[in-house]
Coordinates of C-alpha atoms and ligand atoms in Angstrom, one line a residue:
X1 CA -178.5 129.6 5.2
X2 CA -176.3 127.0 3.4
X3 CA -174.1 128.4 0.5
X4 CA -171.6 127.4 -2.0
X5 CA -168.1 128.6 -1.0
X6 CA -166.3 131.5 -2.6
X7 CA -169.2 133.4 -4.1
X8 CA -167.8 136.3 -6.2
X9 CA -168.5 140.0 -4.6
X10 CA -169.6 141.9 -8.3
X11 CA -172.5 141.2 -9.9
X12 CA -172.9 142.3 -13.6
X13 CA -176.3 143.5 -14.5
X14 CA -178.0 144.9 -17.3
X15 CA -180.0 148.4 -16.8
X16 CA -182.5 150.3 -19.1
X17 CA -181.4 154.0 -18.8
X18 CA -183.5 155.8 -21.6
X19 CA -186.7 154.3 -23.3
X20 CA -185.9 153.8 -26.2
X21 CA -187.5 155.8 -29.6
X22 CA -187.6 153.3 -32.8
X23 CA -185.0 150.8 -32.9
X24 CA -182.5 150.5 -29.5
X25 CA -179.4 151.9 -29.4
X26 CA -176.6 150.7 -27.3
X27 CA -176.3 154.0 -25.2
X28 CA -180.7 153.1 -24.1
X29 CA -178.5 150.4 -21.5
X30 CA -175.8 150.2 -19.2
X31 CA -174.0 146.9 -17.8
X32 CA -173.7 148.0 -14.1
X33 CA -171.6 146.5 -11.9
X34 CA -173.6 145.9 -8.5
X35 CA -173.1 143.7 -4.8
X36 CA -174.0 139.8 -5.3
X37 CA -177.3 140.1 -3.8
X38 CA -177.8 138.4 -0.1
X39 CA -181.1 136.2 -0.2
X40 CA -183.1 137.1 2.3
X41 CA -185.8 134.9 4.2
X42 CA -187.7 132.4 1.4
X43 CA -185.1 133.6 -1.5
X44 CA -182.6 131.3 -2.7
X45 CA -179.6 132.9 -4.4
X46 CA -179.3 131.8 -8.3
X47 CA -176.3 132.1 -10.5
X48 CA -177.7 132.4 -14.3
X49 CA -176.4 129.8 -16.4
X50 CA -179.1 130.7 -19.6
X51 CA -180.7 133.7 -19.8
X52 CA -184.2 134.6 -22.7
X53 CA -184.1 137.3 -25.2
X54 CA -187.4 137.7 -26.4
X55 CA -189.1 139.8 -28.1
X56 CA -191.8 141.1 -26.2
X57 CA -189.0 142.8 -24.2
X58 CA -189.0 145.6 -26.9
X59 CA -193.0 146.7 -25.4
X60 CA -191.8 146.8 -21.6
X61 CA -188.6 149.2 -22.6
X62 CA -191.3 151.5 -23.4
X63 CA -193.4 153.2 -20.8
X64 CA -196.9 152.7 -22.7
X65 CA -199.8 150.3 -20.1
X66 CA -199.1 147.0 -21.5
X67 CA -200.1 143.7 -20.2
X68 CA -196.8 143.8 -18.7
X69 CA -195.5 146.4 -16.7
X70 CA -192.7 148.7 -17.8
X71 CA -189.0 148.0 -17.4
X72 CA -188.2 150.8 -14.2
X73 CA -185.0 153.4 -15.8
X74 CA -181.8 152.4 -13.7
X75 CA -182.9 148.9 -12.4
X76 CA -182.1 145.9 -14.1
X77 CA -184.7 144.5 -16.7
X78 CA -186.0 141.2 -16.1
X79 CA -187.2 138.4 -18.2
X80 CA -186.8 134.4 -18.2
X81 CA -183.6 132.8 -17.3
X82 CA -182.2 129.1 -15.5
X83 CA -179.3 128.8 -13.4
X84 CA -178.0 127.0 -10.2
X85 CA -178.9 127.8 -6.3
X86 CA -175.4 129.0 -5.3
X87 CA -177.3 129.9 -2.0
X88 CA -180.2 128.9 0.0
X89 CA -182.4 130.5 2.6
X90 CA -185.6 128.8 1.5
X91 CA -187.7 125.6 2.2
X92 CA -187.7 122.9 -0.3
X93 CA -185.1 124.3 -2.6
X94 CA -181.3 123.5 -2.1
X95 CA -178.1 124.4 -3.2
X96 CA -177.0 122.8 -6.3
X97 CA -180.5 123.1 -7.4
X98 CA -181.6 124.4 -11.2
X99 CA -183.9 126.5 -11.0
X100 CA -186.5 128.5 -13.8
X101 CA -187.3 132.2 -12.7
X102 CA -187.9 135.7 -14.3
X103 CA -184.6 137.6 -13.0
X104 CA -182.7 137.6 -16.5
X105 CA -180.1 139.9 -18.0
X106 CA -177.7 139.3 -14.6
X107 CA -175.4 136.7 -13.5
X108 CA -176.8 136.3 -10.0
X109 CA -180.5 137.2 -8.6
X110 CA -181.9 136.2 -5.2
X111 CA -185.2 135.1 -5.9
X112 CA -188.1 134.2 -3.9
X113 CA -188.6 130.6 -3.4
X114 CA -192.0 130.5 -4.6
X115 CA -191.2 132.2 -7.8
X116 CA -188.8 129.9 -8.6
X117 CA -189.5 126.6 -10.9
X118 CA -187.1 123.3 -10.2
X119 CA -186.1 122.4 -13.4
X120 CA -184.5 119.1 -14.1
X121 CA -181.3 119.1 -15.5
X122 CA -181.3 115.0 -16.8
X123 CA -184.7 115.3 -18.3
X124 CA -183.8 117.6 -20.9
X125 CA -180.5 120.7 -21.8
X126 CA -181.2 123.7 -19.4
X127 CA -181.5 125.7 -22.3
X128 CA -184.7 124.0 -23.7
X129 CA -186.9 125.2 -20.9
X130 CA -186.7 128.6 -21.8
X131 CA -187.2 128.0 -25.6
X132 CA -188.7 124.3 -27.0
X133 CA -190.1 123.0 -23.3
X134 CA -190.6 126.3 -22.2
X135 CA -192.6 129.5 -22.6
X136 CA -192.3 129.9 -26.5
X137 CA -193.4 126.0 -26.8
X138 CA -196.1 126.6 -24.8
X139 CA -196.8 129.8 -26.9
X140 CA -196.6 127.9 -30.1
X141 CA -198.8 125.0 -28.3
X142 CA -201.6 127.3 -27.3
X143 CA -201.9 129.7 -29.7
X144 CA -202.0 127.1 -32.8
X145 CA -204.5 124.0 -30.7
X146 CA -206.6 126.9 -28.7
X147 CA -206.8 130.1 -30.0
X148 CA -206.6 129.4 -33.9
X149 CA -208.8 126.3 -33.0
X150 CA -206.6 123.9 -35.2
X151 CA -207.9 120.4 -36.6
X152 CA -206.9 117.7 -39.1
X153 CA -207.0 118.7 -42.5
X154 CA -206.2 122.2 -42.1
X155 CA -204.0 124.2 -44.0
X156 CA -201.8 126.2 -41.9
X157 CA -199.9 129.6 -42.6
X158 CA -197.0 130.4 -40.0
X159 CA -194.8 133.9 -39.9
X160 CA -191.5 134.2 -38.5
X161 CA -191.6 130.4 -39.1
X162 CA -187.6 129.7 -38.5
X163 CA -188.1 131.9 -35.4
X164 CA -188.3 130.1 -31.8
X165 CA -192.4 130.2 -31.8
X166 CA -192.6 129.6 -35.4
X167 CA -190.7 126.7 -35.8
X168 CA -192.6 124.8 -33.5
X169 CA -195.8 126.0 -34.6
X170 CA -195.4 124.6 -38.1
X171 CA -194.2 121.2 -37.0
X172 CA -196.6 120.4 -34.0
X173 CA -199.3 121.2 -37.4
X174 CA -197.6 118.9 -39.0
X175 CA -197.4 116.3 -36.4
X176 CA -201.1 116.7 -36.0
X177 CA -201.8 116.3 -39.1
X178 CA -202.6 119.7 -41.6
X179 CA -203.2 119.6 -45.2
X180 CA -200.2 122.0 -46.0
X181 CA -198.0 123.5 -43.8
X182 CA -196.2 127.2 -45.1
X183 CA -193.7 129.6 -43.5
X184 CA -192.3 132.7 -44.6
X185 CA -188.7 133.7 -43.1
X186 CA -186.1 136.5 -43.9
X187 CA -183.9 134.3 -45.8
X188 CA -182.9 131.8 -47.7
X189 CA -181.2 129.7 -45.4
X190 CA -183.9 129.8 -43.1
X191 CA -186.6 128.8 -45.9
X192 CA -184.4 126.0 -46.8
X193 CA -184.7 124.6 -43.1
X194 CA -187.9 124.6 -43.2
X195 CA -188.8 122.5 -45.7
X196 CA -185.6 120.1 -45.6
X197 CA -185.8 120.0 -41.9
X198 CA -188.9 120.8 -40.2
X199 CA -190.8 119.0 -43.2
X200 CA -193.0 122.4 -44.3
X201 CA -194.7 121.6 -47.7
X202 CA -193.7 125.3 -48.7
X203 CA -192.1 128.3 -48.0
X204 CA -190.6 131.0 -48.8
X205 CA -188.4 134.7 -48.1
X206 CA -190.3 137.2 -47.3
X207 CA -187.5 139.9 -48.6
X208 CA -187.7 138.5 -52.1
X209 CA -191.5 140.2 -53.1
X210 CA -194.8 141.1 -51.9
X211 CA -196.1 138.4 -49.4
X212 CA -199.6 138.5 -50.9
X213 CA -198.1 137.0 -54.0
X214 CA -195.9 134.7 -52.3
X215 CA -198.5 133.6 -50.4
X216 CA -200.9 133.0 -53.1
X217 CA -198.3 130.5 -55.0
X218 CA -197.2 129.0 -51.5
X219 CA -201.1 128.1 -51.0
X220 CA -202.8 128.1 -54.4
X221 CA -205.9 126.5 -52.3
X222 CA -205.8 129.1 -49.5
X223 CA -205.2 128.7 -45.8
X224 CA -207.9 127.5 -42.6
X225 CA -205.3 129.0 -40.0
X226 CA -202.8 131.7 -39.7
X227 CA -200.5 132.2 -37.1
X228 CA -199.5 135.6 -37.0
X229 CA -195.9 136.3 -35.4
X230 CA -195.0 139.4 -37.7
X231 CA -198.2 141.9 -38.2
X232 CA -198.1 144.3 -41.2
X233 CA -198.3 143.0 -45.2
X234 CA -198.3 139.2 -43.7
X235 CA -201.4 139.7 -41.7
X236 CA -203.3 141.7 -44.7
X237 CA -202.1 139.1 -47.1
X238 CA -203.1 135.8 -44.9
X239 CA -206.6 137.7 -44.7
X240 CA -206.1 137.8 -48.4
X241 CA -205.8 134.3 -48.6
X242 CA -208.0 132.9 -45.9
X243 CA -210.5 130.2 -46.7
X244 CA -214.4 129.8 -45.1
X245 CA -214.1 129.9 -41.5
X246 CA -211.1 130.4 -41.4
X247 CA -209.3 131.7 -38.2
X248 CA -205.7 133.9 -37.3
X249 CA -204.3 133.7 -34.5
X250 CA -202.7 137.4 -33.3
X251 CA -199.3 135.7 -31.1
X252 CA -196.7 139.0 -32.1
X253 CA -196.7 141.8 -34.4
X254 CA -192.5 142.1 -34.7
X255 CA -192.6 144.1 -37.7
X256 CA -193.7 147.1 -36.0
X257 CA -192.5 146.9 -32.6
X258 CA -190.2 149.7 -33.8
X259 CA -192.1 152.1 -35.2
X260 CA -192.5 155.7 -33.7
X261 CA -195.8 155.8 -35.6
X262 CA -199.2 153.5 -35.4
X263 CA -199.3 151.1 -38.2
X264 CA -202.0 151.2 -40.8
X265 CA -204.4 148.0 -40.0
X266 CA -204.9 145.9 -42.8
X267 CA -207.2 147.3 -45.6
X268 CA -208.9 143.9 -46.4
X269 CA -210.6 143.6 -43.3
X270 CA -214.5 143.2 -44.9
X271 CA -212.9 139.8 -46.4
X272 CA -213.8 138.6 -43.0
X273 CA -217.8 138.6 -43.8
X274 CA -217.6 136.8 -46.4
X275 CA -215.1 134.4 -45.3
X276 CA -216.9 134.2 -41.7
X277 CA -212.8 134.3 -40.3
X278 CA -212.2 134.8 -37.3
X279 CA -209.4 137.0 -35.7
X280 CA -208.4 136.2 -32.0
X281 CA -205.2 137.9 -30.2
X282 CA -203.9 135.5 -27.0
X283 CA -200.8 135.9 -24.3
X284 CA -199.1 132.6 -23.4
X285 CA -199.8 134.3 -19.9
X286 CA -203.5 133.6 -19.3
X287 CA -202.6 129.3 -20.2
X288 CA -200.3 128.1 -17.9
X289 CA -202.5 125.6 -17.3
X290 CA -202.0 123.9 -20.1
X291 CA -198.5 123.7 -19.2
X292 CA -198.6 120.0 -18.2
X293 CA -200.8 118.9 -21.5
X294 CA -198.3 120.4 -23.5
X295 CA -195.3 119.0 -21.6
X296 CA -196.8 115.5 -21.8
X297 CA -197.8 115.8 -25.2
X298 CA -194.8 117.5 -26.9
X299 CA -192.0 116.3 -24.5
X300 CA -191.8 113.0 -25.9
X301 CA -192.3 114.3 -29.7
X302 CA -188.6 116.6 -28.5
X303 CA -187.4 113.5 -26.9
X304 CA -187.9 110.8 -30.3
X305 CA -186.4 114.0 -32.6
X306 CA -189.7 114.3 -34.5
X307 CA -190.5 117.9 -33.2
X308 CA -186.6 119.8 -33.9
X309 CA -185.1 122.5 -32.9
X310 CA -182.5 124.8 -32.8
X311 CA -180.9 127.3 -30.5
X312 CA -179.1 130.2 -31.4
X313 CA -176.3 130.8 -28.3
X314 CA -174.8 134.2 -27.9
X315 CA -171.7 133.6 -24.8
X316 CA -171.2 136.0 -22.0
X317 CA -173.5 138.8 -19.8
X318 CA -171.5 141.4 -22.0
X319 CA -173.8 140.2 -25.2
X320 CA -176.9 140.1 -23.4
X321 CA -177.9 143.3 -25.1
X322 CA -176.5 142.3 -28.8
X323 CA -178.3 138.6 -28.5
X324 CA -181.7 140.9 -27.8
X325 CA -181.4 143.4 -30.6
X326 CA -180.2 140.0 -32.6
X327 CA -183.9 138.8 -32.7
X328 CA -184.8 142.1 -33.5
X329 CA -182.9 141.8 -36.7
X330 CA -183.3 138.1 -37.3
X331 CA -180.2 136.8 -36.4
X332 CA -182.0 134.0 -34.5
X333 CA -182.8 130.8 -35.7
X334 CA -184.6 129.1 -33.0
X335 CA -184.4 130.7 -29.9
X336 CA -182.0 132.9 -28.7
X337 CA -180.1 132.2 -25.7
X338 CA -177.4 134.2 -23.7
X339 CA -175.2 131.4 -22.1
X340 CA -173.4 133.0 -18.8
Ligands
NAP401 N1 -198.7 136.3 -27.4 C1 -197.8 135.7 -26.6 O1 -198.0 135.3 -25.5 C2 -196.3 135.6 -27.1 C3 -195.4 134.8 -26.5 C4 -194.1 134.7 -27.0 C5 -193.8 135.4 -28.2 N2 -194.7 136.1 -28.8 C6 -194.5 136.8 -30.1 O2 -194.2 135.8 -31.0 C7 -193.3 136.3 -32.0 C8 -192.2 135.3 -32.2 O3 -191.4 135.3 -30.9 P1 -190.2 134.4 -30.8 O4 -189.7 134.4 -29.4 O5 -190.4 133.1 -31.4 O6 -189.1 135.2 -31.7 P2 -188.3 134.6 -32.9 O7 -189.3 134.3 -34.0 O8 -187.4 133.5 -32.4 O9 -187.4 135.8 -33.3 C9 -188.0 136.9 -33.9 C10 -187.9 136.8 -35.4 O10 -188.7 137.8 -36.0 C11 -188.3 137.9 -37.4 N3 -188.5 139.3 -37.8 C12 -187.8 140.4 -37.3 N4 -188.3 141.5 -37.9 C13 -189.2 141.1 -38.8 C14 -190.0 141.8 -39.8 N5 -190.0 143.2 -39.9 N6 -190.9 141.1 -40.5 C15 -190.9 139.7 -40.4 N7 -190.2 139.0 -39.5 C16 -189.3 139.7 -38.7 C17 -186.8 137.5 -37.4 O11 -186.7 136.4 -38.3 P3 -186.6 136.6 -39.9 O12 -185.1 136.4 -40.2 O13 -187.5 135.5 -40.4 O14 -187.0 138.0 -40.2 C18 -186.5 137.1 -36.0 O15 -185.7 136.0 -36.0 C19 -193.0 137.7 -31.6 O16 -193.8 138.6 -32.3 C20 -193.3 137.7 -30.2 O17 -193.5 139.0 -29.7 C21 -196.0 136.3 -28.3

């Protein structure tokens, strides 16, 4: 095994300890002190330079059958992260490394080799292959081209549209050529970047009135696709306002991932006969495959600045928890990131 020298001997790591009911509290985690972990045969040992917050973290702190398995009470909780190989015990991958792999909300993991991504650290920031070049790109990417079957000429709807899937969803439309391109975020700020930097022809603040309405005004002629990040009064109003064959594309329902209670479905749902929409639900999960199409094609769009975006960076393993309950409440614009 080849290691750097003076590895530390405490790990800090972040543990679900109750599931929690509605929104998370603080006291649903703990930030455990453990043993830097000793890669065993095939692992490599990776210190965490950026670890994910997502969303979808929310569903596996509860113990329902999702498409992804539980967190486990008392262990740490995992999800996306890139760091360094600080230690190697594995074929092909060497110390000094960077490396993308699913052992987040820790400074060190030992990973196996084989679940561990080389990532390039001179192609593009560390951070962006968690967020832009990484799984919410390729969620934005797939969701928007193959579930919601965009084409030229469409006019697109997009929720949570300053958020990390959002943003990027709106632009590559753009890029590709829609009709009219509309977001709704939970602020003004955030509507204001939209349409003076990510070049949306409308949006607007969801807070400031019923979405039907605002949706109506935002797109007088109706929309072909809608994105769906959010759920709730959004989806019923995009049904609301959804032209001939037109099609939603079910990516997250964030609005409700706190309730204690179903949700009520949307009450327009016959609108779909006579509009002959279609509504399709997808997990980035099942398209990894079209990973390298979406690197090739929207790599170079990051690279030449006409695809933005932003990162919001909370500092330090202590935040981890306050960074995830941040995109909860919308304190993200772009991705959230924890940088160790
Ligand atoms: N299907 C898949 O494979 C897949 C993969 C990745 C992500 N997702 C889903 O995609 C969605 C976006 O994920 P992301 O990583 O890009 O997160 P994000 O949009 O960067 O962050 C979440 C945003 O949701 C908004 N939000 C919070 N509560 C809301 C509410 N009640 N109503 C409307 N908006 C609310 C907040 O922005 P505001 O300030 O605008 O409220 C917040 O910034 C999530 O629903 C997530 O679960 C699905």
């Amino acid at each position: 095994m080849t290691e750097s020298p003076a590895l530390p001997a405490v790990n800090r790591e972040w543990h679900l300890v109750t599931r929690p009911v509605g929104w998370p509290k603080p006291e649903d985690f703990a930030l455990v002190e453990a043993e830097v972990p000793t890669p065993g045969e095939g692992q490599v040992l990776v210190r965490n330079l950026f670890v994910s917050v997502d969303p979808y973290m929310r569903g596996r702190m509860s113990a329902a059958k999702s498409y992804a398995a539980p967190y486990e009470l008392g262990k740490p909780m995992l999800g996306g992260a890139v760091g360094e190989v600080v230690a190697s015990n594995a074929e092909g991958i060497a110390v000094g490394d960077h490396v993308l792999h699913y052992f987040g909300w820790r400074e060190y993991a030992a990973v196996d080799a084989k679940n561990a991504v080389k990532v390039d650290p001179q192609a593009a920031p560390l951070s962006t292959y968690l967020g832009v070049l990484g799984m919410t790109g390729l969620t934005a990417y797939v969701g928007l081209l193959h579930t919601a079957s965009f084409k030229q000429g469409d006019a697109v709807f997009v929720s949570g549209a300053a958020g990390a899937v959002g943003s990027q969803v709106g632009q590559i439309a753009k890029l590709k050529g829609a009709s009219r391109v509309i977001g709704s975020a939970g602020s003004d700020e955030k509507v204001r970047l939209l349409l003076d930097e990510y070049g949306f022809d409308a949006a607007f603040n969801y807070k400031d009135g019923p979405v039907r309405e605002q949706l109506r005004a935002a797109a007088p002629d109706g929309v072909d696709v809608y994105f769906d990040n959010v759920g709730g009064d959004h989806l019923e109003a995009a049904i609301g306002s959804l032209n001939l064959n037109g099609r939603i594309a079910i990516c997250g329902a964030i609005s409700v991932y706190n309730n204690t209670a179903p949700a009520p479905g949307p009450k327009n749902l016959p609108r779909l006969i006579q509009t002959r929409g279609r509504i399709e639900g997808f997990l980035v999960g099942d398209h990894y495959d079209l990973q390298p199409k979406f690197v090739e094609e929207v790599g170079p769009w990051v690279r030449s600045g006409e695809l933005k975006y932003r990162e919001t960076v909370v500092q330090g393993i202590e935040n981890n928890l306050d960074a995830f309950l941040g995109v909860l409440r919308g304190d993200n614009t772009g991705k959230m990131i924890v940088k160790l």
